[in-house]
């Protein structure tokens, strides 16, 4: 896989979107794992999947983010343009609207209880959106939100590797109980990443 850096992002913009070639391209302060993200001027961002496994997210986000945004009271990322694979960078990529904010930390959240309530309200809103025609769990999202049996081998390996730290019998019992659980309600949208580094803080919360 091609090393992803600022010069690559600049070349892709210059080749495919020359009208934005004059805008400054620079790495964001905190880039995620699935994508390498760069500022494109002050109002847009360039997102380049870090591996082929994450490339399906580009098309999925282009299709569904505009639909979801109409149903949510808080702003979410909005696709601006879709980049095509090249010989140098053989994956699709995207240009999105940039949402200004700070990475969430305990130090910059005014009121953790208020923040938790705002986050909870947002997730309730998200799960209230009709998901009947949405993408089902699969390879595109590593089966998150689907049957956890897909992780059985991985989970049992983790239990085995940590039996000196945790009670192996208890962990196996809990995992076996989890395997028996199934979702019996209507499908809902899921947002799998709620770690603090994946949230932005503006006045209160922006996903």
Coordinates of C-alpha atoms in Angstrom, one line a residue:
X1 CA 0.0 0.0 0.0
X2 CA 1.2 3.5 -0.9
X3 CA 2.4 5.6 2.1
X4 CA -0.2 8.2 2.7
X5 CA 1.2 11.7 3.3
X6 CA 0.4 15.4 2.5
X7 CA 2.1 15.4 -0.9
X8 CA 0.0 12.5 -2.0
X9 CA -3.2 14.2 -0.9
X10 CA -2.0 17.4 -2.8
X11 CA -1.4 15.4 -6.0
X12 CA -4.8 13.7 -5.8
X13 CA -6.5 17.1 -5.4
X14 CA -4.5 18.7 -8.2
X15 CA -5.2 15.8 -10.6
X16 CA -8.9 15.2 -9.9
X17 CA -10.2 18.5 -8.4
X18 CA -8.0 21.3 -9.8
X19 CA -10.5 23.9 -8.7
X20 CA -9.3 23.3 -5.1
X21 CA -5.6 22.9 -5.9
X22 CA -4.9 26.3 -4.5
X23 CA -6.2 25.4 -1.0
X24 CA -3.8 24.4 1.7
X25 CA -3.5 20.7 2.5
X26 CA -2.2 19.7 5.9
X27 CA -2.8 16.8 8.3
X28 CA -5.5 17.1 10.9
X29 CA -4.2 17.1 14.5
X30 CA -5.7 13.7 15.4
X31 CA -6.2 11.3 12.4
X32 CA -8.1 8.1 12.8
X33 CA -7.1 4.5 12.1
X34 CA -9.3 3.7 9.2
X35 CA -8.5 6.9 7.3
X36 CA -5.7 9.4 7.0
X37 CA -7.3 12.8 7.1
X38 CA -6.1 16.2 5.9
X39 CA -7.5 19.7 6.0
X40 CA -8.4 21.0 2.6
X41 CA -8.6 24.8 3.2
X42 CA -10.7 25.8 6.1
X43 CA -14.0 24.2 5.2
X44 CA -13.2 20.7 3.8
X45 CA -11.3 17.5 4.7
X46 CA -9.6 14.9 2.5
X47 CA -10.1 11.3 3.8
X48 CA -7.9 8.5 2.4
X49 CA -8.6 4.9 3.5
X50 CA -5.5 3.5 5.2
X51 CA -6.1 0.0 3.8
X52 CA -8.2 -1.6 1.2
X53 CA -10.4 -3.1 3.9
X54 CA -11.7 0.4 4.8
X55 CA -12.4 1.5 1.2
X56 CA -16.0 0.4 1.2
X57 CA -16.7 3.1 3.8
X58 CA -16.3 5.7 1.1
X59 CA -19.3 4.7 -1.0
X60 CA -21.3 3.9 2.1
X61 CA -20.7 7.3 3.6
X62 CA -21.4 9.1 0.3
X63 CA -24.8 7.4 0.1
X64 CA -26.0 7.4 3.7
X65 CA -24.6 10.5 5.4
X66 CA -26.8 12.9 3.5
X67 CA -29.9 10.8 4.3
X68 CA -29.0 10.5 8.0
X69 CA -28.2 14.2 8.3
X70 CA -31.8 15.2 7.4
X71 CA -33.1 13.3 10.5
X72 CA -30.6 14.4 13.1
X73 CA -30.6 17.6 15.1
X74 CA -26.8 17.8 15.3
X75 CA -24.4 18.2 12.3
X76 CA -22.6 15.2 11.0
X77 CA -20.0 14.9 8.3
X78 CA -21.3 15.7 4.8
X79 CA -19.7 14.3 1.6
X80 CA -18.6 17.0 -0.9
X81 CA -16.9 14.9 -3.6
X82 CA -15.6 11.4 -4.3
X83 CA -12.1 10.7 -5.5
X84 CA -11.2 7.9 -7.8
X85 CA -8.4 5.3 -7.5
X86 CA -5.2 6.1 -9.3
X87 CA -2.1 4.1 -10.1
X88 CA -0.3 5.8 -7.2
X89 CA -3.2 5.5 -4.8
X90 CA -5.4 2.5 -5.8
X91 CA -8.4 3.2 -3.6
X92 CA -11.5 5.5 -3.7
X93 CA -11.3 8.4 -1.3
X94 CA -13.5 11.3 -0.3
X95 CA -13.7 15.0 0.4
X96 CA -16.0 16.0 3.2
X97 CA -17.3 19.1 4.9
X98 CA -15.0 19.9 7.9
X99 CA -16.8 20.3 11.3
X100 CA -14.8 22.5 13.5
X101 CA -14.4 21.4 17.1
X102 CA -12.1 19.9 19.7
X103 CA -11.3 16.3 20.5
X104 CA -13.2 15.4 23.6
X105 CA -11.3 15.1 26.8
X106 CA -12.3 15.3 30.5
X107 CA -10.5 18.6 30.6
X108 CA -12.4 20.4 27.9
X109 CA -16.0 19.2 28.6
X110 CA -17.7 21.7 30.7
X111 CA -20.2 19.2 32.3
X112 CA -19.7 15.5 31.8
X113 CA -23.3 14.8 32.8
X114 CA -24.6 17.2 30.3
X115 CA -22.2 15.8 27.7
X116 CA -23.4 12.2 28.4
X117 CA -27.0 13.3 28.1
X118 CA -26.4 15.0 24.8
X119 CA -24.5 12.0 23.5
X120 CA -27.3 9.7 24.6
X121 CA -29.9 11.9 23.0
X122 CA -28.0 11.8 19.7
X123 CA -27.8 8.0 19.8
X124 CA -31.5 7.8 20.5
X125 CA -32.2 10.0 17.5
X126 CA -29.9 7.9 15.4
X127 CA -31.6 4.6 16.3
X128 CA -35.0 6.1 15.7
X129 CA -34.2 6.6 12.0
X130 CA -35.7 3.9 9.7
X131 CA -32.9 1.4 9.1
X132 CA -34.9 -1.2 7.1
X133 CA -33.1 -0.3 3.8
X134 CA -29.7 0.4 5.4
X135 CA -26.6 -1.7 5.0
X136 CA -26.6 -4.9 7.0
X137 CA -23.5 -5.9 9.0
X138 CA -20.9 -7.4 6.8
X139 CA -17.3 -7.3 5.7
X140 CA -17.6 -3.5 5.0
X141 CA -17.9 -2.8 8.7
X142 CA -16.2 -6.0 10.1
X143 CA -19.6 -7.4 11.0
X144 CA -20.1 -4.9 13.8
X145 CA -23.8 -4.8 14.8
X146 CA -24.3 -8.4 13.6
X147 CA -24.0 -11.8 15.2
X148 CA -21.0 -11.8 17.6
X149 CA -20.3 -15.4 16.7
X150 CA -18.1 -14.0 13.9
X151 CA -15.7 -13.1 16.7
X152 CA -15.8 -16.5 18.4
X153 CA -12.3 -17.6 17.5
X154 CA -10.8 -14.2 18.2
X155 CA -12.6 -14.0 21.6
X156 CA -11.5 -17.5 22.7
X157 CA -8.0 -16.7 21.7
X158 CA -8.0 -13.5 23.8
X159 CA -9.4 -15.5 26.7
X160 CA -6.6 -18.1 26.3
X161 CA -3.9 -15.4 26.1
X162 CA -5.1 -13.6 29.2
X163 CA -5.9 -16.5 31.5
X164 CA -3.0 -15.5 33.8
X165 CA -4.7 -12.2 34.3
X166 CA -8.4 -13.0 34.4
X167 CA -10.5 -16.0 35.5
X168 CA -10.7 -18.2 32.4
X169 CA -13.7 -20.1 33.5
X170 CA -15.7 -16.9 34.2
X171 CA -14.8 -15.4 30.9
X172 CA -15.7 -18.5 28.9
X173 CA -19.1 -18.6 30.8
X174 CA -19.8 -15.0 30.0
X175 CA -18.8 -15.4 26.3
X176 CA -21.0 -18.5 25.9
X177 CA -23.9 -16.6 27.4
X178 CA -23.3 -13.7 24.9
X179 CA -23.3 -16.2 22.0
X180 CA -26.8 -17.2 22.9
X181 CA -28.1 -13.6 22.7
X182 CA -29.8 -12.4 19.5
X183 CA -31.3 -9.0 18.5
X184 CA -35.1 -9.5 18.2
X185 CA -36.2 -6.0 17.6
X186 CA -36.4 -4.0 14.4
X187 CA -33.0 -3.1 12.8
X188 CA -31.4 0.1 14.0
X189 CA -28.4 2.3 12.9
X190 CA -25.3 1.8 15.0
X191 CA -22.4 4.0 15.7
X192 CA -19.6 1.8 16.8
X193 CA -17.0 4.3 17.9
X194 CA -17.7 6.2 21.1
X195 CA -14.2 6.5 22.3
X196 CA -13.3 10.1 23.3
X197 CA -10.9 10.4 20.3
X198 CA -13.8 9.9 17.9
X199 CA -16.0 12.6 19.3
X200 CA -15.8 16.3 18.7
X201 CA -16.8 19.0 21.1
X202 CA -18.3 22.3 19.9
X203 CA -20.9 23.9 22.2
X204 CA -21.9 20.5 23.4
X205 CA -21.5 17.5 21.2
X206 CA -20.9 16.9 17.5
X207 CA -20.6 13.3 16.3

